[in-house]
Every structure is written in structure tokens, then in C-alpha cells.
PDB file of C-alpha atoms in Angstrom:
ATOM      1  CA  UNK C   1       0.000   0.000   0.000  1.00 75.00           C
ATOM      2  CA  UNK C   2       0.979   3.568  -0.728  1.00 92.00           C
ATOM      3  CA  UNK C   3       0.926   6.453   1.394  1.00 94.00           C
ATOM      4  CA  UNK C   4       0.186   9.309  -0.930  1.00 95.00           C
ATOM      5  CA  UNK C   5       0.980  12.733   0.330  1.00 96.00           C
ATOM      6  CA  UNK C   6      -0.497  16.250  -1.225  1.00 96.00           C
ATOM      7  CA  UNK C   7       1.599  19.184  -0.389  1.00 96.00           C
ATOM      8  CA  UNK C   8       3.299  22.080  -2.753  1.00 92.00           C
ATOM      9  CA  UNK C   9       6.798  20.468  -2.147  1.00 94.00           C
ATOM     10  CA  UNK C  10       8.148  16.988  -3.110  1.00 94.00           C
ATOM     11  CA  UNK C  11       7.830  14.566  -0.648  1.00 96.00           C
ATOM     12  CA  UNK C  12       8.099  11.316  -2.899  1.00 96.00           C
ATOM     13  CA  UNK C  13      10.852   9.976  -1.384  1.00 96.00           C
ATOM     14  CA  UNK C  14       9.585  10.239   2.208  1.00 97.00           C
ATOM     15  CA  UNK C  15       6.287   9.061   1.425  1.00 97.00           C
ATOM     16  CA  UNK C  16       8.222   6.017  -0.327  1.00 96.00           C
ATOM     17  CA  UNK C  17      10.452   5.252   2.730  1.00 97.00           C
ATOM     18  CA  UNK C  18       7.079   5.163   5.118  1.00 96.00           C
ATOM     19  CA  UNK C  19       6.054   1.917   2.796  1.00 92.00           C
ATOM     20  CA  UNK C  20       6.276  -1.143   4.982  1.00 91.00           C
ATOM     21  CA  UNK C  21       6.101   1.287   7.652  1.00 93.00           C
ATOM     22  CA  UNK C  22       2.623   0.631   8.198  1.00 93.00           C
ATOM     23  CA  UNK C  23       0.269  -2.200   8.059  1.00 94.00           C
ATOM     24  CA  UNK C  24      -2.923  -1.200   5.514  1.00 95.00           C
ATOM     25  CA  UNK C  25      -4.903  -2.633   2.936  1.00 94.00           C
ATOM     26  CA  UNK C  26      -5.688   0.374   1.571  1.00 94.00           C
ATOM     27  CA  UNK C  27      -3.582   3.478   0.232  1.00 95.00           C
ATOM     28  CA  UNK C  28      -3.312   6.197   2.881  1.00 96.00           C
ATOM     29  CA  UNK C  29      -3.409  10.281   2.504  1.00 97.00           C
ATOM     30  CA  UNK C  30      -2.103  13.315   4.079  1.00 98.00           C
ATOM     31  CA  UNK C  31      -1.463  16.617   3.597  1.00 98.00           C
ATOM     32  CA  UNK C  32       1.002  18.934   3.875  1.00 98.00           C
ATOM     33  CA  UNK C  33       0.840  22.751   4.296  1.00 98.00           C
ATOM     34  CA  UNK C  34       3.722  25.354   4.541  1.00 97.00           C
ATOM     35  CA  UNK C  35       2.714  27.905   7.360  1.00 98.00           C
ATOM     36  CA  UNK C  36       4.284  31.366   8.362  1.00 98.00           C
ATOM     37  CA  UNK C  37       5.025  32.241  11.951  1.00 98.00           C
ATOM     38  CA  UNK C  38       1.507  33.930  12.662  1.00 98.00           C
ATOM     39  CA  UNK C  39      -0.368  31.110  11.141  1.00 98.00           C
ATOM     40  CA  UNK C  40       1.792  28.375  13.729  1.00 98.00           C
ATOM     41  CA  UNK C  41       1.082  30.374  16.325  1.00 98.00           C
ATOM     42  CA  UNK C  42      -2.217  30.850  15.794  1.00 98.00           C
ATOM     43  CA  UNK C  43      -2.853  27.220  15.661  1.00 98.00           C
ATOM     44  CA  UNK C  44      -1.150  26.009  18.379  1.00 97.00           C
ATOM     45  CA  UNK C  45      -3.059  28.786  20.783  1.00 98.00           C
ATOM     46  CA  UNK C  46      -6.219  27.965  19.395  1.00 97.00           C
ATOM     47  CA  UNK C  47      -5.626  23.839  19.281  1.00 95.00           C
ATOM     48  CA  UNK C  48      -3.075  23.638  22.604  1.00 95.00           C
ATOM     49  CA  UNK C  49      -3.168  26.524  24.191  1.00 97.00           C
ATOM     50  CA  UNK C  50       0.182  27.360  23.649  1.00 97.00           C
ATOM     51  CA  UNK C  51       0.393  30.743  22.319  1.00 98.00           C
ATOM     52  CA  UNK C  52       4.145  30.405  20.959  1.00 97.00           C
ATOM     53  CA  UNK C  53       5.690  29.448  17.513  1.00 97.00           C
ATOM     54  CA  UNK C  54       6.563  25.876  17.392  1.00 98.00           C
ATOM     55  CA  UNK C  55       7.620  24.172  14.131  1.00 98.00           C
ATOM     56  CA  UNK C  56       5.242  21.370  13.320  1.00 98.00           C
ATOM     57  CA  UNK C  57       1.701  20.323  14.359  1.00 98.00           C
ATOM     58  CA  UNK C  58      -0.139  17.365  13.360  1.00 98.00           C
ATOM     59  CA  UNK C  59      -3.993  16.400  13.261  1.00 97.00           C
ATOM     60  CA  UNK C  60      -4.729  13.438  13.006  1.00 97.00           C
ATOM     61  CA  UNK C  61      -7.807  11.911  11.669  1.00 96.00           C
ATOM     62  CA  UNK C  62      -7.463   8.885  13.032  1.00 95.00           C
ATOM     63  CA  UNK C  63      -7.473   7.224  16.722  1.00 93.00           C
ATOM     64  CA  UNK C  64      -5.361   4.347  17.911  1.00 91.00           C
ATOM     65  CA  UNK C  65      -4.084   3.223  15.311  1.00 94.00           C
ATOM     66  CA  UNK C  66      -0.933   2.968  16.424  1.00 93.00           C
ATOM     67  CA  UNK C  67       0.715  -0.351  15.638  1.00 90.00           C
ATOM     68  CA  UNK C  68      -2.807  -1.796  14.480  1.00 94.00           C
ATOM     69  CA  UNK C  69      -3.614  -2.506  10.793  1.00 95.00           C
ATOM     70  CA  UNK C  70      -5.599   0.374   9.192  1.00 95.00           C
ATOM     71  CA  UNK C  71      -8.564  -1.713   7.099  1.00 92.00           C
ATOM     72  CA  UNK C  72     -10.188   0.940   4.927  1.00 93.00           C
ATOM     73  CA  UNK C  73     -13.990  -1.015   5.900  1.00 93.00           C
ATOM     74  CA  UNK C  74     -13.021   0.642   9.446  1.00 93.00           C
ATOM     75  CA  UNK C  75     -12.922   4.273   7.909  1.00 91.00           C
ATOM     76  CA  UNK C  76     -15.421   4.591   5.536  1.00 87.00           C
ATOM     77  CA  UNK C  77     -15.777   7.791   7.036  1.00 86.00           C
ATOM     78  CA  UNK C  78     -12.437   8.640   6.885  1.00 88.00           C
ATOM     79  CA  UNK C  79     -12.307   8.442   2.776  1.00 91.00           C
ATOM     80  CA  UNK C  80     -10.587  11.551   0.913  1.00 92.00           C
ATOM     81  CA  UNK C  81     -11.691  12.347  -3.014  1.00 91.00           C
ATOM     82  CA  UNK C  82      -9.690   9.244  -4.027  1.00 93.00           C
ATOM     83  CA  UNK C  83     -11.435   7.017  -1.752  1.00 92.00           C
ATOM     84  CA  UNK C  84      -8.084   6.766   0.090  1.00 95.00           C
ATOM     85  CA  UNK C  85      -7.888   6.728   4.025  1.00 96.00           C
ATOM     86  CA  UNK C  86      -7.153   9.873   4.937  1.00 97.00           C
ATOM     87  CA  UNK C  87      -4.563  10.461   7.734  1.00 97.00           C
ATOM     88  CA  UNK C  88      -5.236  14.098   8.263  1.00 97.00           C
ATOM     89  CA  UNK C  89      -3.195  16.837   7.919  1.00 98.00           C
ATOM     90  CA  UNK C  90       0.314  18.969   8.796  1.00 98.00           C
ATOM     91  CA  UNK C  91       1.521  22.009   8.930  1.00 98.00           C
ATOM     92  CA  UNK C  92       5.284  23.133   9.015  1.00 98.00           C
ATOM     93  CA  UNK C  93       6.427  26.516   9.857  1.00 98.00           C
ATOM     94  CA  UNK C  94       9.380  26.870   7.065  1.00 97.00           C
ATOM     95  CA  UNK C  95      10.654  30.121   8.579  1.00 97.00           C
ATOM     96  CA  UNK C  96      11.036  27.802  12.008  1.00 98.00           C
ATOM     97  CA  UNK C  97      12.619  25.214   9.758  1.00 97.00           C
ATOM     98  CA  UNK C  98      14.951  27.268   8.269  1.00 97.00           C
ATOM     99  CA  UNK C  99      16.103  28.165  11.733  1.00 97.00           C
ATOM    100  CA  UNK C 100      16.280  25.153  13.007  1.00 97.00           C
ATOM    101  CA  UNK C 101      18.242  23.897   9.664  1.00 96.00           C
ATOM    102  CA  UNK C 102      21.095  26.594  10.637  1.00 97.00           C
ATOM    103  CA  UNK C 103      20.964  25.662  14.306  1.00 96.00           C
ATOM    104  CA  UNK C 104      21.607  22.218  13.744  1.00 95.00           C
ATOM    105  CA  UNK C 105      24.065  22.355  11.072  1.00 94.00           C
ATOM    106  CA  UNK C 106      22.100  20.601   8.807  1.00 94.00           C
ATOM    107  CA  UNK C 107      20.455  21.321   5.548  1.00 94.00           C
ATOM    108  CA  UNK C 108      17.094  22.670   4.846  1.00 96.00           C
ATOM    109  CA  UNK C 109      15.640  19.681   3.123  1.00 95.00           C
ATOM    110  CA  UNK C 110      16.623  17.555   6.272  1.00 95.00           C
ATOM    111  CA  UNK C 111      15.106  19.044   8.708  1.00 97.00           C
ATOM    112  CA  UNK C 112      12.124  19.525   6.559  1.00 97.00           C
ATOM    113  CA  UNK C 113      12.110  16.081   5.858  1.00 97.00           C
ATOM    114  CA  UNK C 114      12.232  15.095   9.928  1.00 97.00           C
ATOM    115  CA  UNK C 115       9.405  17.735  10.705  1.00 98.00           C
ATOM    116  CA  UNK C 116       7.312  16.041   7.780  1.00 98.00           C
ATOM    117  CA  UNK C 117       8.156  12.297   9.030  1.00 97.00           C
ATOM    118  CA  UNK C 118       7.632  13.801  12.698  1.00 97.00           C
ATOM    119  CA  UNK C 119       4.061  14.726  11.359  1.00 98.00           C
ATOM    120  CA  UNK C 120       3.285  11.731   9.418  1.00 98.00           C
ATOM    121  CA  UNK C 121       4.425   9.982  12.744  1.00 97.00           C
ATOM    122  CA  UNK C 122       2.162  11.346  14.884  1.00 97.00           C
ATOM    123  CA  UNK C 123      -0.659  11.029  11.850  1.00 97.00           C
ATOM    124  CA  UNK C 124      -0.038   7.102  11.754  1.00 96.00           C
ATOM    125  CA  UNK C 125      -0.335   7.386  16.192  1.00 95.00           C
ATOM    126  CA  UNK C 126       2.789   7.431  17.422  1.00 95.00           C
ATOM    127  CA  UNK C 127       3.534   9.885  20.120  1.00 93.00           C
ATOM    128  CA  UNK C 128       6.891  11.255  22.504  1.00 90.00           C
ATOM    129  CA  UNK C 129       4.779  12.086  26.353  1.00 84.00           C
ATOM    130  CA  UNK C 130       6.167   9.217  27.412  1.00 84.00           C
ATOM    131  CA  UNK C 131       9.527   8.085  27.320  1.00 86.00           C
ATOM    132  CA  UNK C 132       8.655   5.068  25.802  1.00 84.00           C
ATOM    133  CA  UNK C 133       6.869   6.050  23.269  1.00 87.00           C
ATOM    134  CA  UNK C 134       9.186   8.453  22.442  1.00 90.00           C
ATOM    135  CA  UNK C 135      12.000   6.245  21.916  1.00 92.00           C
ATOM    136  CA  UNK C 136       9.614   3.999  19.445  1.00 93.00           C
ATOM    137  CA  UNK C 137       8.641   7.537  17.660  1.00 94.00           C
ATOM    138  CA  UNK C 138      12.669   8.406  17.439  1.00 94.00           C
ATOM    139  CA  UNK C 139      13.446   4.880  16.274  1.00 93.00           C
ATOM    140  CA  UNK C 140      10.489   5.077  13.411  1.00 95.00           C
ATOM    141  CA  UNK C 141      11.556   8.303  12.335  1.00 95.00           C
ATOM    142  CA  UNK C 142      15.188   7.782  12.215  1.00 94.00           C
ATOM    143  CA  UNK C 143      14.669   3.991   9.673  1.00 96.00           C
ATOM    144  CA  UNK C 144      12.581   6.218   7.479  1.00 96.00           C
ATOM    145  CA  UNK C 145      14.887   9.253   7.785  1.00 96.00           C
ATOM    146  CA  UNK C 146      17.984   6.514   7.025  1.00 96.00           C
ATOM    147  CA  UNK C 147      16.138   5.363   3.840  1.00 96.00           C
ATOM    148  CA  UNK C 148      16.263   8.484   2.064  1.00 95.00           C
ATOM    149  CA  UNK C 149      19.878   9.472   3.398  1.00 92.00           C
ATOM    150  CA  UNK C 150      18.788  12.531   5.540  1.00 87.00           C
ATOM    151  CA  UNK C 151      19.274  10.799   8.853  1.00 78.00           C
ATOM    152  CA  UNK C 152      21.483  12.389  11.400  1.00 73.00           C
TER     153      UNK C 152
END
């Protein structure tokens, strides 16, 4: 199964590396959406109530799936324009990103790349509260990061 992502950059690759990621016998959809520094912050105040610019944000449509097999019978509700399961949706601050690229000594399209598989991450139910689960989150990340050669 695919995971098909709509966004105004390329994220082939990425969506590519998540194959065999997941367990679905369906093809899967996201979305992707470049946000300025208002538009972040905005969000996360109205969604978290954290009025500060963070870098990525993630809404799922989906709940516990986690782990579990996604069977598109179990979403019919859940079916974008395609008839595709539809993960829900992410938005990047690329202002934060470019920051964060310099910060880190890395390039651009890395740390784009991590905030996207961060999002899709979270999308597919993975989360970091716990230490735990952050640790599976990292390791997930990090395969799919490794397949496309912009791991750390």
C-alpha cells in the first residue's frame, strides 16, 4: 500500500520510505501545508493553548491506530476524493525550519524532511509524552529518515 501525500513540495521519497512502515490494505493520505510564523502560532493557541511558535503540528484523523492494521472497511468515514484513508493533515512553519536547519548544522531539506516524518508519525499514532513512546517515535523516524539518506 501507498501512502500518498499532497503538499506544494516533493515529498516522494519520504512518502516512499514510510512503505512497509505501516500495516494497511488500503492506500493512505495526508497533507502537507507550509505555514508562516503567525499562522503556527495561531494554531497552536487555538488547538493547545500554547500561544508560541513551534515548528510542526499534526492532526490526526485517526485514533489508535498505532501499531494496528488500518482496514479501509473501518474508515469509511475517513475516505478523501480518491477514496483513500485519509490520515489528516500537517503544517510546518518553514521560517522555524529554516532556523532550526542553521541551528543544527544541517540542511534545509533535512530538517524539513524530519518535521514532515515527525508529522506523518504522529498522523499514523505514534507519540513522545512518554519516554517510551518516544524512543519507538525516534526509532520510526530515524529507519525512514535513514532510507532516504537525511538521517542524522
Amino acid at each position: 500500500m501507498k501512502l500518498l501525500i499532497n503538499s506544494q513540495r516533493d515529498f516522494a521519497r519520504l512518502a516512499q520510505a514510510f512503505e512497509g512502515e505501516f500495516d494497511s490494505d488500503c492506500n493512505l493520505s495526508l497533507e502537507i501545508v507550509d505555514v508562516d510564523e503567525a499562522e503556527i502560532r495561531r494554531l497552536n493557541r487555538e488547538i493547545r493553548c500554547v500561544d508560541a511558535v513551534t515548528d510542526v503540528l499534526s492532526f490526526p484523523a485517526l485514533d489508535g491506530i498505532c501499531g494496528k492494521k488500518i482496514n479501509k472497511k473501518d474508515f469509511p468515514f475517513d475516505l478523501d476524493e480518491n477514496g483513500d484513508v485519509f490520515l489528516g493533515s500537517i503544517a510546518i512553519c518553514i521560517k522555524r525550519a529554516e532556523e532550526q536547519a542553521e541551528e543544527y548544522g544541517h540542511s534545509f531539506m533535512r530538517e524539513l524532511n524530519y518535521l514532515a516524518a515527525h508529522g506523518i508519525c504522529h498522523l499514523l499514532g505514534y507519540d513522545h509524552v512518554e519516554e517510551s513512546d518516544r524512543a519507538l517515535m525516534r526509532e520510526k523516524e530515524e529507519k525512514v529518515l535513514k532510507k532516504i539518506g537525511a538521517e542524522r
